[in-house]
């Protein structure tokens, strides 16, 4: 810790924007923010019409700003535009054409060795996207077709996404850390026609066998016994890691061979404002991941405006968002938001601590990064690794810091502020979700006074409220559920193919309002303090994991009778996954089974979902009606004393029997 403050003392500190920052910022004062915010709430149609006109290039103007038939919203009805046109063509013929659109840094092989590097100007990126879009067309991809993208953090991931948007195909990016089963589940749900993948990706010196995972997905069946071959016609494979892969003739094609067969003339399709843009799967409190659907105009406007105002983007910035494109942060703040603003977006392939824990600081010094956007879990890891790593590098280019993904503890905020930002850089703690498409609650640098640990106040047009179980606003400083009262342009339009679940999950908890799943409190200044998920979704190192998913992965192992998964506070990851497992009769718990189960979950979902701890029990504590008592398990998992009413517990004894495998 740089300063000796307790959490509470830090929380009560207010950081006013520095005058020199405000003077150059897009929004120059708190008063200006409030004025614009009030306008956006009082006359939303007027506000959004003006912004959409100024920020986006339209092929055809819209007829109506918002058509709201709760819970279904249509924005900029009747308008036509294209996302790739707004991110690329728009800049051709301007000074931005020859500016770096993407600076890519590969994972280095060993300490002291430089990573590979690649820079694409807007003109070059446009060229690559047009070529690849023509490859998609050549293989029969049409407007509305779904394409799965399962790639490492390489330039081609952005190229593939933009190529889809250019011809109106709907992409669904699957994080490279997910398993063959996860790939299969997403193909079954989206009915994708094509998979774009790579031979492998580098991660901490090892090769992640992406193509092999795709091969392993082909024999898997959906609930009706259909294999992937039912919909997948082609698999395009990028040569990246150079590892051996097997090819199925006719189905599998090399990226580099395909782009050599097409020309680079590919006009952007005219897409309706509400044309599906992408599906991104994310965990919910029940069942398999949900396919969050985003559409064209509203999403792009949200990504563009939030990038511009929250990161205060300027022409000369080198902006680095460290998220993987497999998550929504990578969609909105590595690719679409920055490119729509003509910014330079840095992309890094590897891990923050490989080959050494100064990887990020080295990259910042090398490229003169001005804006860094990362996650609290990474910040806490850096704190643990020690100040000597950032201190080895010149970080003076930085002017703005951002965080996202989970609540940031005040200590981590202060460390980020002092050790990385040298007390010069404003911090934007940005709250949002896969569903919201873009940042929702955030300070605007140069305008909003910040306090460590709060995402502060809503972005333009966003109406959040903290409510009780009846949906009534709670007084300041009391806890409640965070809801959003009004529709906003980049909101999800639904869950792919599941209208019923969309209504249930988001719009029935507090009728008429969007339910975020988060707990929250507003302080005396109206600042929003996010407490974390209040549903059965965990946030492990900034990754959203549904407990139900991990439970069903566990019970799919033949040794497991029953499983319950809960979160436990973790100093580094925010939350850790603890699984309580009962084994089938006759099977004795031991360390080997514990390892087997952890690997089983990695195989079913992906390494991100591996339980940190597996505790074996003879039975799980249940209420008389048979519901697992998660509250009790949470207390057991975190080692806190068991509190509250346990009289409805079916068998109190089971609690005492829950222990580690080896006892
Ligand atoms: C959940 C959404 C969208 C960014 C990446 C995560 C938590 C996100 C914050 C923040 C406190 C945060 C919430 C939210 N969260 N940002 N600044 N402060 N909590 O997207 O996987 O859809 O997860 O992440 O719990 O509901 P996601």
XYZ file of C-alpha atoms and ligand atoms in Angstrom:
690
model
C 0.000 0.000 0.000
C 1.244 3.389 -0.973
C -0.810 5.317 1.564
C -1.796 4.148 4.989
C -5.546 4.406 4.802
C -8.106 1.905 5.937
C -10.742 0.877 3.397
C -13.312 3.185 4.904
C -10.994 6.169 4.922
C -10.156 5.559 1.300
C -13.802 5.183 0.345
C -14.548 8.559 1.821
C -11.847 10.281 -0.161
C -12.984 12.327 -3.113
C -10.692 12.864 -6.072
C -11.531 15.995 -7.998
C -10.647 16.127 -11.682
C -7.367 17.911 -12.346
C -7.764 21.278 -14.069
C -5.344 20.542 -16.881
C -7.150 17.274 -17.661
C -10.572 18.940 -17.655
C -9.384 21.733 -19.895
C -8.693 19.287 -22.721
C -11.431 16.730 -22.033
C -14.530 16.165 -24.173
C -16.665 16.908 -21.112
C -14.961 19.673 -19.184
C -16.890 19.972 -15.952
C -19.301 18.200 -13.647
C -21.876 20.868 -14.511
C -21.524 20.070 -18.194
C -21.988 16.356 -17.513
C -25.119 17.050 -15.455
C -26.564 19.331 -18.078
C -26.080 16.804 -20.870
C -27.282 13.952 -18.676
C -30.457 15.823 -17.771
C -31.100 16.597 -21.392
C -30.585 12.928 -22.323
C -33.199 11.891 -19.759
C -35.722 14.662 -20.337
C -35.710 14.565 -24.132
C -34.228 11.184 -25.044
C -35.510 11.202 -28.636
C -33.941 14.553 -29.330
C -30.712 13.643 -27.584
C -30.254 10.283 -29.335
C -31.284 11.631 -32.729
C -28.602 14.293 -32.506
C -25.934 11.843 -31.329
C -26.803 9.196 -33.933
C -26.616 11.807 -36.672
C -23.281 13.215 -35.482
C -21.573 9.960 -34.592
C -22.609 7.483 -37.269
C -22.568 7.334 -41.052
C -25.975 6.326 -42.390
C -26.901 4.923 -45.786
C -30.495 5.785 -45.066
C -31.832 7.922 -42.200
C -34.166 6.411 -39.622
C -37.855 7.233 -39.363
C -38.349 6.790 -35.645
C -35.782 7.020 -32.836
C -37.380 4.479 -30.504
C -40.162 1.982 -30.789
C -40.631 0.649 -27.238
C -43.041 -2.197 -26.678
C -41.738 -3.425 -23.340
C -39.589 -5.416 -23.098
C -38.821 -5.127 -26.819
C -36.988 -2.082 -28.105
C -36.251 -0.991 -31.656
C -33.904 1.943 -32.128
C -33.501 4.147 -35.191
C -36.291 2.305 -36.948
C -36.072 2.296 -40.732
C -32.439 3.438 -40.843
C -29.656 1.671 -42.723
C -25.924 1.594 -42.037
C -23.003 -0.789 -41.798
C -20.714 -1.347 -38.816
C -17.577 -2.131 -40.800
C -18.234 0.928 -42.977
C -18.421 3.060 -39.827
C -15.213 1.545 -38.445
C -13.156 1.489 -41.655
C -14.447 3.069 -44.890
C -15.382 6.194 -43.004
C -11.685 6.917 -42.457
C -10.483 6.279 -46.001
C -9.498 9.502 -47.679
C -8.905 11.215 -44.332
C -5.711 11.637 -42.302
C -6.834 8.665 -40.229
C -6.481 6.270 -43.188
C -2.736 5.914 -42.616
C -2.925 5.893 -38.835
C -2.480 2.658 -36.863
C -5.904 1.109 -36.340
C -4.548 -1.942 -34.547
C -1.151 -2.395 -32.946
C -0.704 -6.035 -32.127
C 1.874 -7.510 -29.779
C 2.338 -11.278 -29.628
C 3.318 -13.319 -26.644
C 7.107 -13.480 -26.363
C 8.759 -16.868 -26.209
C 11.059 -16.179 -23.247
C 12.252 -13.425 -20.897
C 14.186 -10.773 -22.761
C 12.855 -11.896 -26.126
C 10.612 -9.423 -27.906
C 7.106 -10.505 -28.802
C 6.155 -10.525 -32.464
C 4.561 -7.289 -33.539
C 2.256 -6.122 -36.265
C 0.621 -2.806 -37.044
C -2.280 -2.300 -39.414
C -3.352 1.128 -40.564
C -7.014 1.824 -41.184
C -6.358 1.401 -44.903
C -4.605 -1.928 -44.405
C -7.262 -3.198 -42.019
C -9.933 -2.217 -44.540
C -8.089 -4.227 -47.189
C -7.806 -7.338 -44.981
C -11.460 -7.122 -43.975
C -12.625 -6.807 -47.581
C -10.556 -9.827 -48.608
C -11.871 -11.968 -45.814
C -15.454 -10.800 -46.358
C -15.093 -12.031 -49.928
C -13.870 -15.394 -48.630
C -17.039 -15.626 -46.545
C -19.185 -14.764 -49.559
C -17.325 -17.278 -51.717
C -18.407 -19.983 -49.303
C -22.030 -19.004 -49.460
C -22.318 -16.897 -46.318
C -25.297 -14.544 -46.593
C -26.893 -11.777 -44.559
C -28.165 -13.175 -41.274
C -26.065 -16.387 -41.322
C -24.307 -17.141 -38.052
C -20.557 -17.677 -37.848
C -18.623 -18.912 -34.845
C -15.273 -17.250 -34.243
C -12.896 -19.239 -32.025
C -9.549 -17.514 -32.336
C -6.683 -16.360 -30.150
C -6.016 -12.636 -29.589
C -4.612 -11.983 -33.038
C -5.416 -9.311 -35.613
C -7.411 -11.836 -37.631
C -9.946 -12.056 -34.810
C -10.851 -8.406 -35.396
C -10.665 -8.938 -39.175
C -13.092 -11.857 -38.949
C -15.540 -9.895 -36.807
C -15.461 -6.872 -39.090
C -15.754 -9.063 -42.200
C -18.933 -10.589 -40.793
C -20.431 -7.180 -40.124
C -19.440 -6.053 -43.623
C -21.662 -8.636 -45.290
C -24.314 -8.794 -42.571
C -23.339 -12.160 -41.113
C -23.893 -12.514 -37.365
C -20.780 -13.444 -35.426
C -20.586 -15.326 -32.213
C -17.138 -15.181 -30.674
C -16.225 -18.017 -28.351
C -13.429 -17.363 -25.860
C -10.332 -19.454 -26.707
C -10.310 -20.771 -23.124
C -13.610 -22.588 -23.641
C -13.870 -26.291 -24.400
C -15.025 -28.402 -27.354
C -18.321 -28.909 -25.547
C -18.800 -25.142 -25.225
C -18.070 -24.711 -28.930
C -20.634 -27.396 -29.718
C -23.301 -25.904 -27.425
C -22.928 -22.525 -29.114
C -23.143 -24.028 -32.602
C -26.288 -25.958 -31.663
C -27.943 -22.911 -30.191
C -26.977 -20.423 -32.911
C -27.198 -22.919 -35.802
C -23.954 -21.506 -37.159
C -22.887 -22.386 -40.718
C -19.174 -21.817 -40.328
C -16.410 -21.875 -37.726
C -13.363 -19.645 -37.980
C -10.501 -20.914 -35.847
C -6.713 -21.273 -35.697
C -4.340 -24.217 -35.501
C -3.494 -22.989 -32.022
C -2.978 -19.960 -29.828
C -0.136 -19.168 -27.442
C -0.812 -18.897 -23.743
C 1.999 -18.791 -21.192
C 4.369 -20.563 -23.528
C 1.962 -23.399 -24.268
C -0.157 -23.947 -27.367
C -3.933 -23.972 -26.902
C -5.131 -26.500 -29.526
C -8.099 -24.602 -30.929
C -8.516 -26.598 -34.149
C -8.336 -29.861 -32.223
C -11.085 -28.617 -29.905
C -13.204 -27.871 -32.965
C -12.508 -31.387 -34.303
C -13.525 -32.801 -30.930
C -16.782 -30.844 -31.104
C -17.900 -32.468 -34.360
C -18.899 -35.863 -32.923
C -20.858 -34.230 -30.074
C -24.635 -34.219 -30.397
C -27.319 -31.755 -29.423
C -30.394 -32.745 -27.403
C -32.023 -34.158 -30.559
C -29.000 -36.219 -31.555
C -27.826 -33.813 -34.271
C -24.065 -33.490 -34.725
C -22.285 -30.264 -35.734
C -22.194 -31.388 -39.365
C -25.930 -30.677 -39.493
C -25.198 -26.945 -39.789
C -21.432 -26.387 -40.059
C -20.380 -26.448 -43.698
C -16.889 -25.007 -43.554
C -14.115 -24.495 -41.016
C -11.582 -21.796 -41.861
C -8.265 -22.285 -40.084
C -5.705 -19.584 -39.438
C -2.072 -20.653 -39.302
C -0.865 -19.189 -36.032
C 0.978 -21.564 -33.727
C 2.423 -23.832 -36.413
C 1.349 -26.993 -34.597
C 0.142 -30.097 -36.444
C -3.554 -30.221 -37.211
C -5.731 -32.687 -39.039
C -7.756 -31.470 -41.968
C -11.010 -32.826 -43.285
C -10.895 -32.312 -47.070
C -13.788 -30.269 -48.407
C -14.706 -28.942 -44.992
C -11.516 -27.440 -43.613
C -9.742 -24.597 -45.391
C -6.626 -22.547 -44.641
C -7.230 -18.832 -44.125
C -4.083 -17.833 -46.076
C -4.969 -20.020 -49.047
C -8.508 -18.703 -49.178
C -7.634 -14.993 -49.112
C -5.289 -15.628 -52.034
C -8.262 -16.646 -54.180
C -10.362 -13.476 -53.848
C -10.063 -9.774 -54.643
C -10.353 -6.899 -52.194
C -13.424 -5.233 -53.636
C -16.272 -5.718 -51.251
C -18.846 -3.002 -50.752
C -20.407 -2.902 -47.287
C -23.955 -4.276 -47.197
C -26.717 -1.878 -46.275
C -27.990 -3.221 -42.960
C -31.164 -2.267 -41.127
C -30.640 -0.541 -37.787
C -32.093 -3.553 -36.032
C -30.301 -6.237 -38.061
C -28.671 -8.771 -35.704
C -24.980 -7.888 -35.316
C -23.654 -10.511 -32.941
C -24.587 -13.122 -30.395
C -22.413 -13.478 -27.338
C -23.011 -16.311 -24.911
C -22.840 -15.588 -21.221
C -23.643 -17.528 -18.086
C -26.897 -17.130 -16.276
C -28.230 -18.463 -13.013
C -29.814 -21.501 -14.662
C -29.044 -23.894 -17.487
C -26.735 -23.418 -20.429
C -25.273 -20.016 -21.360
C -27.666 -17.518 -22.864
C -27.120 -16.081 -26.334
C -27.191 -12.323 -25.799
C -28.303 -10.642 -29.023
C -27.072 -7.218 -30.052
C -28.171 -5.351 -33.145
C -26.540 -2.867 -35.484
C -27.229 0.838 -34.930
C -27.933 1.095 -31.206
C -25.002 -1.106 -30.252
C -22.568 0.802 -32.437
C -23.765 4.161 -31.156
C -23.354 2.970 -27.563
C -19.876 1.535 -28.163
C -18.768 4.637 -30.021
C -20.097 7.248 -27.600
C -18.936 5.510 -24.445
C -15.447 4.998 -25.922
C -15.255 8.649 -26.829
C -16.483 10.111 -23.539
C -15.400 7.555 -20.934
C -11.892 7.169 -22.351
C -11.848 10.747 -23.541
C -10.339 9.477 -26.804
C -8.065 11.846 -28.655
C -6.403 11.490 -31.989
C -2.940 10.967 -30.530
C -3.907 8.295 -27.999
C -2.550 4.767 -27.891
C -5.413 3.018 -26.227
C -5.108 -0.429 -24.688
C -7.975 -2.520 -23.433
C -6.523 -5.784 -22.139
C -9.713 -7.843 -22.504
C -9.902 -10.859 -24.787
C -12.231 -10.484 -27.774
C -14.072 -13.529 -26.450
C -15.778 -11.242 -23.922
C -18.027 -8.288 -24.550
C -15.325 -5.901 -23.346
C -13.201 -7.073 -26.256
C -16.089 -6.510 -28.678
C -16.994 -3.010 -27.551
C -13.633 -1.674 -26.343
C -10.947 -3.474 -28.366
C -12.719 -3.516 -31.716
C -15.918 -1.558 -32.376
C -15.746 1.422 -30.006
C -12.140 2.464 -30.695
C -12.284 1.846 -34.458
C -15.555 3.745 -34.834
C -13.689 6.655 -33.233
C -10.636 6.343 -35.487
C -8.463 5.519 -32.485
C -5.382 3.312 -32.238
C -6.295 0.111 -30.419
C -3.579 -2.079 -28.979
C -4.131 -5.815 -28.876
C -1.990 -8.188 -26.821
C -2.032 -11.922 -27.293
C -0.616 -13.230 -24.031
C -0.886 -13.235 -20.259
C 0.069 -10.364 -17.910
C 2.822 -12.374 -16.216
C 4.444 -14.280 -19.039
C 7.330 -14.542 -19.448
C 7.683 -12.128 -16.503
C 5.292 -10.113 -14.328
C 6.236 -6.846 -16.042
C 4.679 -7.765 -19.364
C 2.024 -4.993 -19.260
C 4.456 -2.293 -18.121
C 6.939 -3.256 -20.806
C 4.243 -2.943 -23.483
C 3.077 0.428 -22.134
C 6.619 1.792 -22.265
C 7.291 0.275 -25.692
C 4.276 1.786 -27.443
C 3.707 4.844 -25.275
C 0.262 3.641 -24.224
C -1.827 6.578 -22.994
C -5.001 4.823 -21.834
C -5.087 1.481 -20.017
C -8.345 -0.388 -19.415
C -8.063 -3.576 -17.362
C -9.724 -5.620 -14.596
C -9.481 -5.381 -10.796
C -8.368 -9.014 -10.641
C -5.312 -8.136 -12.768
C -4.607 -5.076 -10.607
C -4.696 -7.191 -7.441
C -2.314 -9.705 -9.021
C 0.096 -6.893 -9.944
C -0.050 -5.625 -6.359
C 0.898 -9.077 -5.153
C 3.760 -9.468 -7.622
C 5.281 -6.275 -6.253
C 5.963 -2.660 -7.155
C 9.419 -3.480 -8.481
C 7.898 -4.685 -11.780
C 6.075 -1.485 -12.798
C 8.902 0.596 -11.325
C 11.322 -0.883 -13.858
C 9.486 0.861 -16.710
C 8.673 4.349 -17.877
C 4.908 4.692 -17.517
C 4.834 8.450 -18.028
C 2.848 8.148 -21.281
C -0.252 7.048 -19.339
C -2.922 9.691 -18.880
C -6.063 7.698 -18.059
C -6.761 4.388 -16.322
C -9.887 2.268 -16.468
C -11.245 -0.798 -14.717
C -14.096 -3.182 -15.425
C -15.540 -6.562 -14.601
C -16.063 -6.560 -10.846
C -16.118 -4.175 -7.933
C -12.658 -2.738 -7.357
C -11.622 -2.756 -3.725
C -10.434 0.668 -2.531
C -6.926 -0.659 -1.784
C -6.505 -1.834 -5.377
C -7.922 1.481 -6.623
C -5.348 3.398 -4.553
C -2.506 1.204 -5.773
C -3.566 1.712 -9.405
C -3.821 5.440 -8.737
C -0.435 5.844 -7.065
C 1.882 3.155 -8.440
C 0.611 3.055 -12.033
C -1.056 6.444 -12.472
C 1.502 8.322 -10.325
C -1.474 10.249 -8.898
C -1.800 12.028 -12.248
C -4.250 9.821 -14.112
C -7.994 9.810 -13.492
C -9.474 6.347 -12.926
C -12.714 5.355 -14.601
C -14.408 2.445 -12.810
C -16.925 1.320 -15.411
C -19.953 -0.807 -14.580
C -21.747 -2.633 -17.353
C -22.640 -6.127 -18.601
C -22.639 -8.291 -21.709
C -26.337 -7.457 -21.924
C -25.892 -3.694 -21.786
C -23.542 -3.631 -24.796
C -21.647 -0.642 -23.463
C -20.627 1.169 -20.292
C -23.596 2.239 -18.137
C -22.321 3.658 -14.853
C -18.990 5.433 -14.924
C -17.183 8.631 -14.140
C -16.366 10.888 -17.081
C -12.714 11.838 -16.715
C -12.205 15.539 -16.279
C -15.794 15.957 -15.128
C -16.850 13.516 -12.408
C -15.190 13.582 -8.964
C -14.286 9.975 -8.145
C -14.177 7.922 -4.953
C -12.235 4.660 -4.762
C -14.603 1.705 -5.148
C -17.594 3.271 -6.863
C -18.489 3.419 -10.538
C -20.111 6.770 -9.628
C -22.909 7.995 -11.915
C -24.838 6.947 -15.011
C -23.736 7.604 -18.577
C -25.984 9.722 -20.809
C -29.448 8.293 -21.269
C -29.076 5.621 -18.593
C -31.584 5.545 -15.722
C -30.397 3.157 -12.996
C -32.186 2.786 -9.683
C -31.701 0.742 -6.519
C -34.971 -0.925 -5.540
C -36.433 -3.263 -2.952
C -38.272 -6.549 -3.551
C -41.418 -4.626 -4.480
C -39.553 -2.637 -7.087
C -39.723 0.586 -5.051
C -36.705 2.861 -4.894
C -34.870 2.489 -1.570
C -33.545 5.468 0.400
C -29.928 6.551 -0.032
C -27.405 4.309 1.664
C -29.663 1.257 1.794
C -28.925 -1.808 -0.238
C -31.155 -3.194 -2.956
C -31.350 -4.536 -6.471
C -29.932 -2.546 -9.318
C -32.419 -2.036 -12.149
C -32.465 0.135 -15.261
C -35.752 1.967 -15.684
C -35.595 3.080 -19.334
C -34.461 1.403 -22.560
C -31.096 2.489 -24.022
C -29.691 2.125 -27.558
C -27.085 -0.598 -26.907
C -29.315 -2.806 -24.755
C -29.649 -6.473 -25.664
C -32.580 -7.131 -27.956
C -33.233 -10.581 -26.606
C -31.817 -14.035 -26.065
C -31.192 -15.880 -29.307
C -34.248 -17.972 -30.004
C -35.674 -17.679 -26.495
C -38.151 -14.867 -26.001
C -39.631 -16.480 -22.914
C -36.327 -16.701 -21.075
C -35.509 -13.098 -22.053
C -38.708 -11.887 -20.403
C -38.238 -14.087 -17.361
C -34.593 -13.373 -16.642
C -34.538 -9.629 -17.176
C -38.039 -8.206 -17.038
C -40.037 -10.163 -14.474
C -38.001 -9.672 -11.279
C -39.037 -6.004 -11.206
C -41.867 -5.729 -13.737
C -41.276 -3.042 -16.337
C -37.599 -2.565 -15.463
C -34.443 -4.270 -16.638
C -33.022 -6.373 -13.787
C -29.231 -6.448 -13.751
C -28.715 -9.293 -11.262
C -26.490 -7.007 -9.212
C -26.878 -5.736 -5.682
C -26.150 -2.062 -5.145
C -26.331 0.939 -2.825
C -26.374 4.651 -3.605
C -24.436 6.916 -1.252
C -25.428 10.401 -0.098
C -24.122 11.892 -3.347
C -26.105 9.436 -5.426
C -23.017 7.454 -6.400
C -23.685 3.793 -7.200
C -21.679 1.216 -5.228
C -22.052 -2.199 -6.860
C -21.978 -4.982 -4.306
C -21.850 -7.889 -6.758
C -24.210 -10.493 -8.143
C -27.242 -11.399 -6.112
C -28.270 -14.257 -8.375
C -26.487 -17.595 -8.720
C -23.843 -16.145 -10.963
C -20.283 -15.851 -9.724
C -17.618 -13.434 -10.794
C -14.336 -15.306 -10.747
C -11.379 -13.176 -11.813
C -13.770 -11.012 -13.824
C -15.228 -14.060 -15.589
C -18.896 -14.650 -15.218
C -19.694 -18.225 -14.244
C -23.101 -19.705 -13.550
C -23.129 -22.067 -10.581
C -25.786 -24.207 -12.292
C -23.499 -24.786 -15.262
C -20.624 -25.984 -13.103
C -23.030 -28.172 -11.138
C -24.341 -29.855 -14.260
C -20.778 -30.352 -15.504
C -19.936 -32.057 -12.196
C -22.964 -34.354 -12.148
C -22.228 -35.413 -15.717
C -19.251 -37.276 -14.250
C -20.228 -40.880 -13.504
C -18.803 -40.799 -9.964
C -20.892 -37.828 -8.835
C -24.319 -38.140 -7.232
C -24.987 -34.501 -6.388
C -23.157 -31.203 -6.535
C -23.682 -27.664 -5.308
C -21.393 -24.819 -6.267
C -21.039 -21.572 -4.334
C -18.662 -18.642 -4.221
C -16.216 -17.771 -1.516
C -14.420 -14.423 -1.210
C -10.928 -14.568 -2.710
C -8.273 -11.920 -2.215
C -7.058 -12.123 -5.810
C -9.932 -13.385 -7.912
C -12.744 -11.586 -6.099
C -14.605 -14.853 -5.803
C -13.405 -18.453 -5.869
C -15.503 -21.474 -6.853
C -16.184 -24.028 -4.152
C -17.973 -27.242 -5.121
C -19.692 -29.459 -2.569
C -19.938 -32.936 -4.003
C -21.511 -36.165 -2.893
C -20.171 -39.255 -4.626
C -22.185 -42.282 -5.679
C -22.516 -45.070 -3.122
C -19.380 -47.114 -2.663
C -16.993 -44.498 -4.014
C -14.565 -43.131 -1.454
C -13.412 -39.546 -1.839
C -9.719 -38.960 -2.420
C -7.358 -36.480 -4.023
C -7.335 -38.352 -7.346
C -11.113 -37.976 -7.669
C -10.842 -34.323 -6.774
C -8.317 -33.795 -9.591
C -10.435 -35.836 -11.951
C -13.497 -33.702 -11.225
C -11.638 -30.433 -11.664
C -10.331 -31.622 -15.031
C -13.767 -32.864 -15.946
C -15.198 -29.366 -15.464
C -12.355 -27.922 -17.549
C -13.244 -30.366 -20.307
C -16.971 -29.675 -20.119
C -16.830 -25.876 -19.863
C -13.247 -24.653 -19.947
C -10.354 -24.074 -17.550
C -11.948 -20.797 -16.332
C -14.702 -22.785 -14.628
C -12.448 -25.216 -12.723
C -13.515 -25.278 -9.064
C -10.832 -23.873 -6.771
C -11.883 -26.248 -4.066
C -13.892 -29.450 -4.012
C -15.356 -30.560 -0.704
C -16.873 -33.990 -0.374
C -19.948 -34.565 1.751
C -22.171 -37.519 2.534
C -25.210 -35.426 1.729
C -25.936 -31.803 0.897
C -27.899 -29.672 3.349
C -31.452 -29.300 2.094
C -34.668 -27.730 3.205
C -37.647 -29.999 3.808
C -38.870 -29.139 0.344
C -35.591 -30.426 -1.057
C -33.877 -27.155 -1.949
C -30.148 -27.061 -1.418
C -29.349 -24.513 1.271
C -26.835 -22.419 -0.583
C -26.704 -19.780 2.098
C -25.341 -22.355 4.514
C -22.885 -23.708 1.990
C -21.615 -20.204 1.290
C -20.943 -19.771 4.989
C -19.196 -23.134 5.196
C -17.177 -22.310 2.070
C -15.986 -18.981 3.374
C -15.300 -20.406 6.805
C -17.673 -18.001 8.521
C -19.816 -19.047 11.423
C -23.179 -20.465 10.419
C -25.827 -17.897 11.145
C -29.534 -17.641 10.707
C -32.403 -20.017 10.753
C -31.569 -23.642 10.123
C -34.748 -25.137 11.520
C -36.053 -26.131 8.114
C -32.895 -28.057 7.432
C -33.617 -31.658 6.601
C -30.622 -33.084 8.391
C -28.415 -30.756 10.342
C -25.861 -33.509 10.665
C -24.766 -33.305 7.073
C -23.261 -29.939 7.802
C -20.751 -31.334 10.178
C -19.795 -33.979 7.672
C -18.824 -31.546 4.975
C -15.095 -31.411 4.892
C -12.058 -31.756 2.743
C -11.442 -34.947 0.826
C -8.626 -36.017 2.989
C -10.348 -35.857 6.355
C -21.137 -8.320 -14.290
C -21.236 -8.392 -15.785
C -19.080 -5.853 -19.046
C -17.757 -5.936 -18.594
C -17.217 -7.290 -18.302
C -18.100 -8.185 -17.493
C -19.830 -7.159 -12.743
C -18.787 -5.409 -14.223
C -18.227 -3.889 -12.777
C -17.782 -2.759 -12.010
C -18.658 -3.793 -10.113
C -18.873 -4.928 -12.095
C -21.288 -7.017 -12.371
C -22.005 -7.264 -13.681
N -19.204 -5.863 -13.022
N -18.192 -4.219 -14.083
N -17.142 -1.735 -12.576
N -18.024 -2.768 -10.682
N -19.090 -4.883 -10.765
O -19.251 -8.484 -18.203
O -19.394 -10.958 -17.886
O -21.420 -9.625 -18.543
O -20.447 -9.468 -16.228
O -19.807 -7.968 -13.924
O -21.623 -7.998 -11.449
O -23.322 -7.702 -13.537
P -20.161 -9.697 -17.769
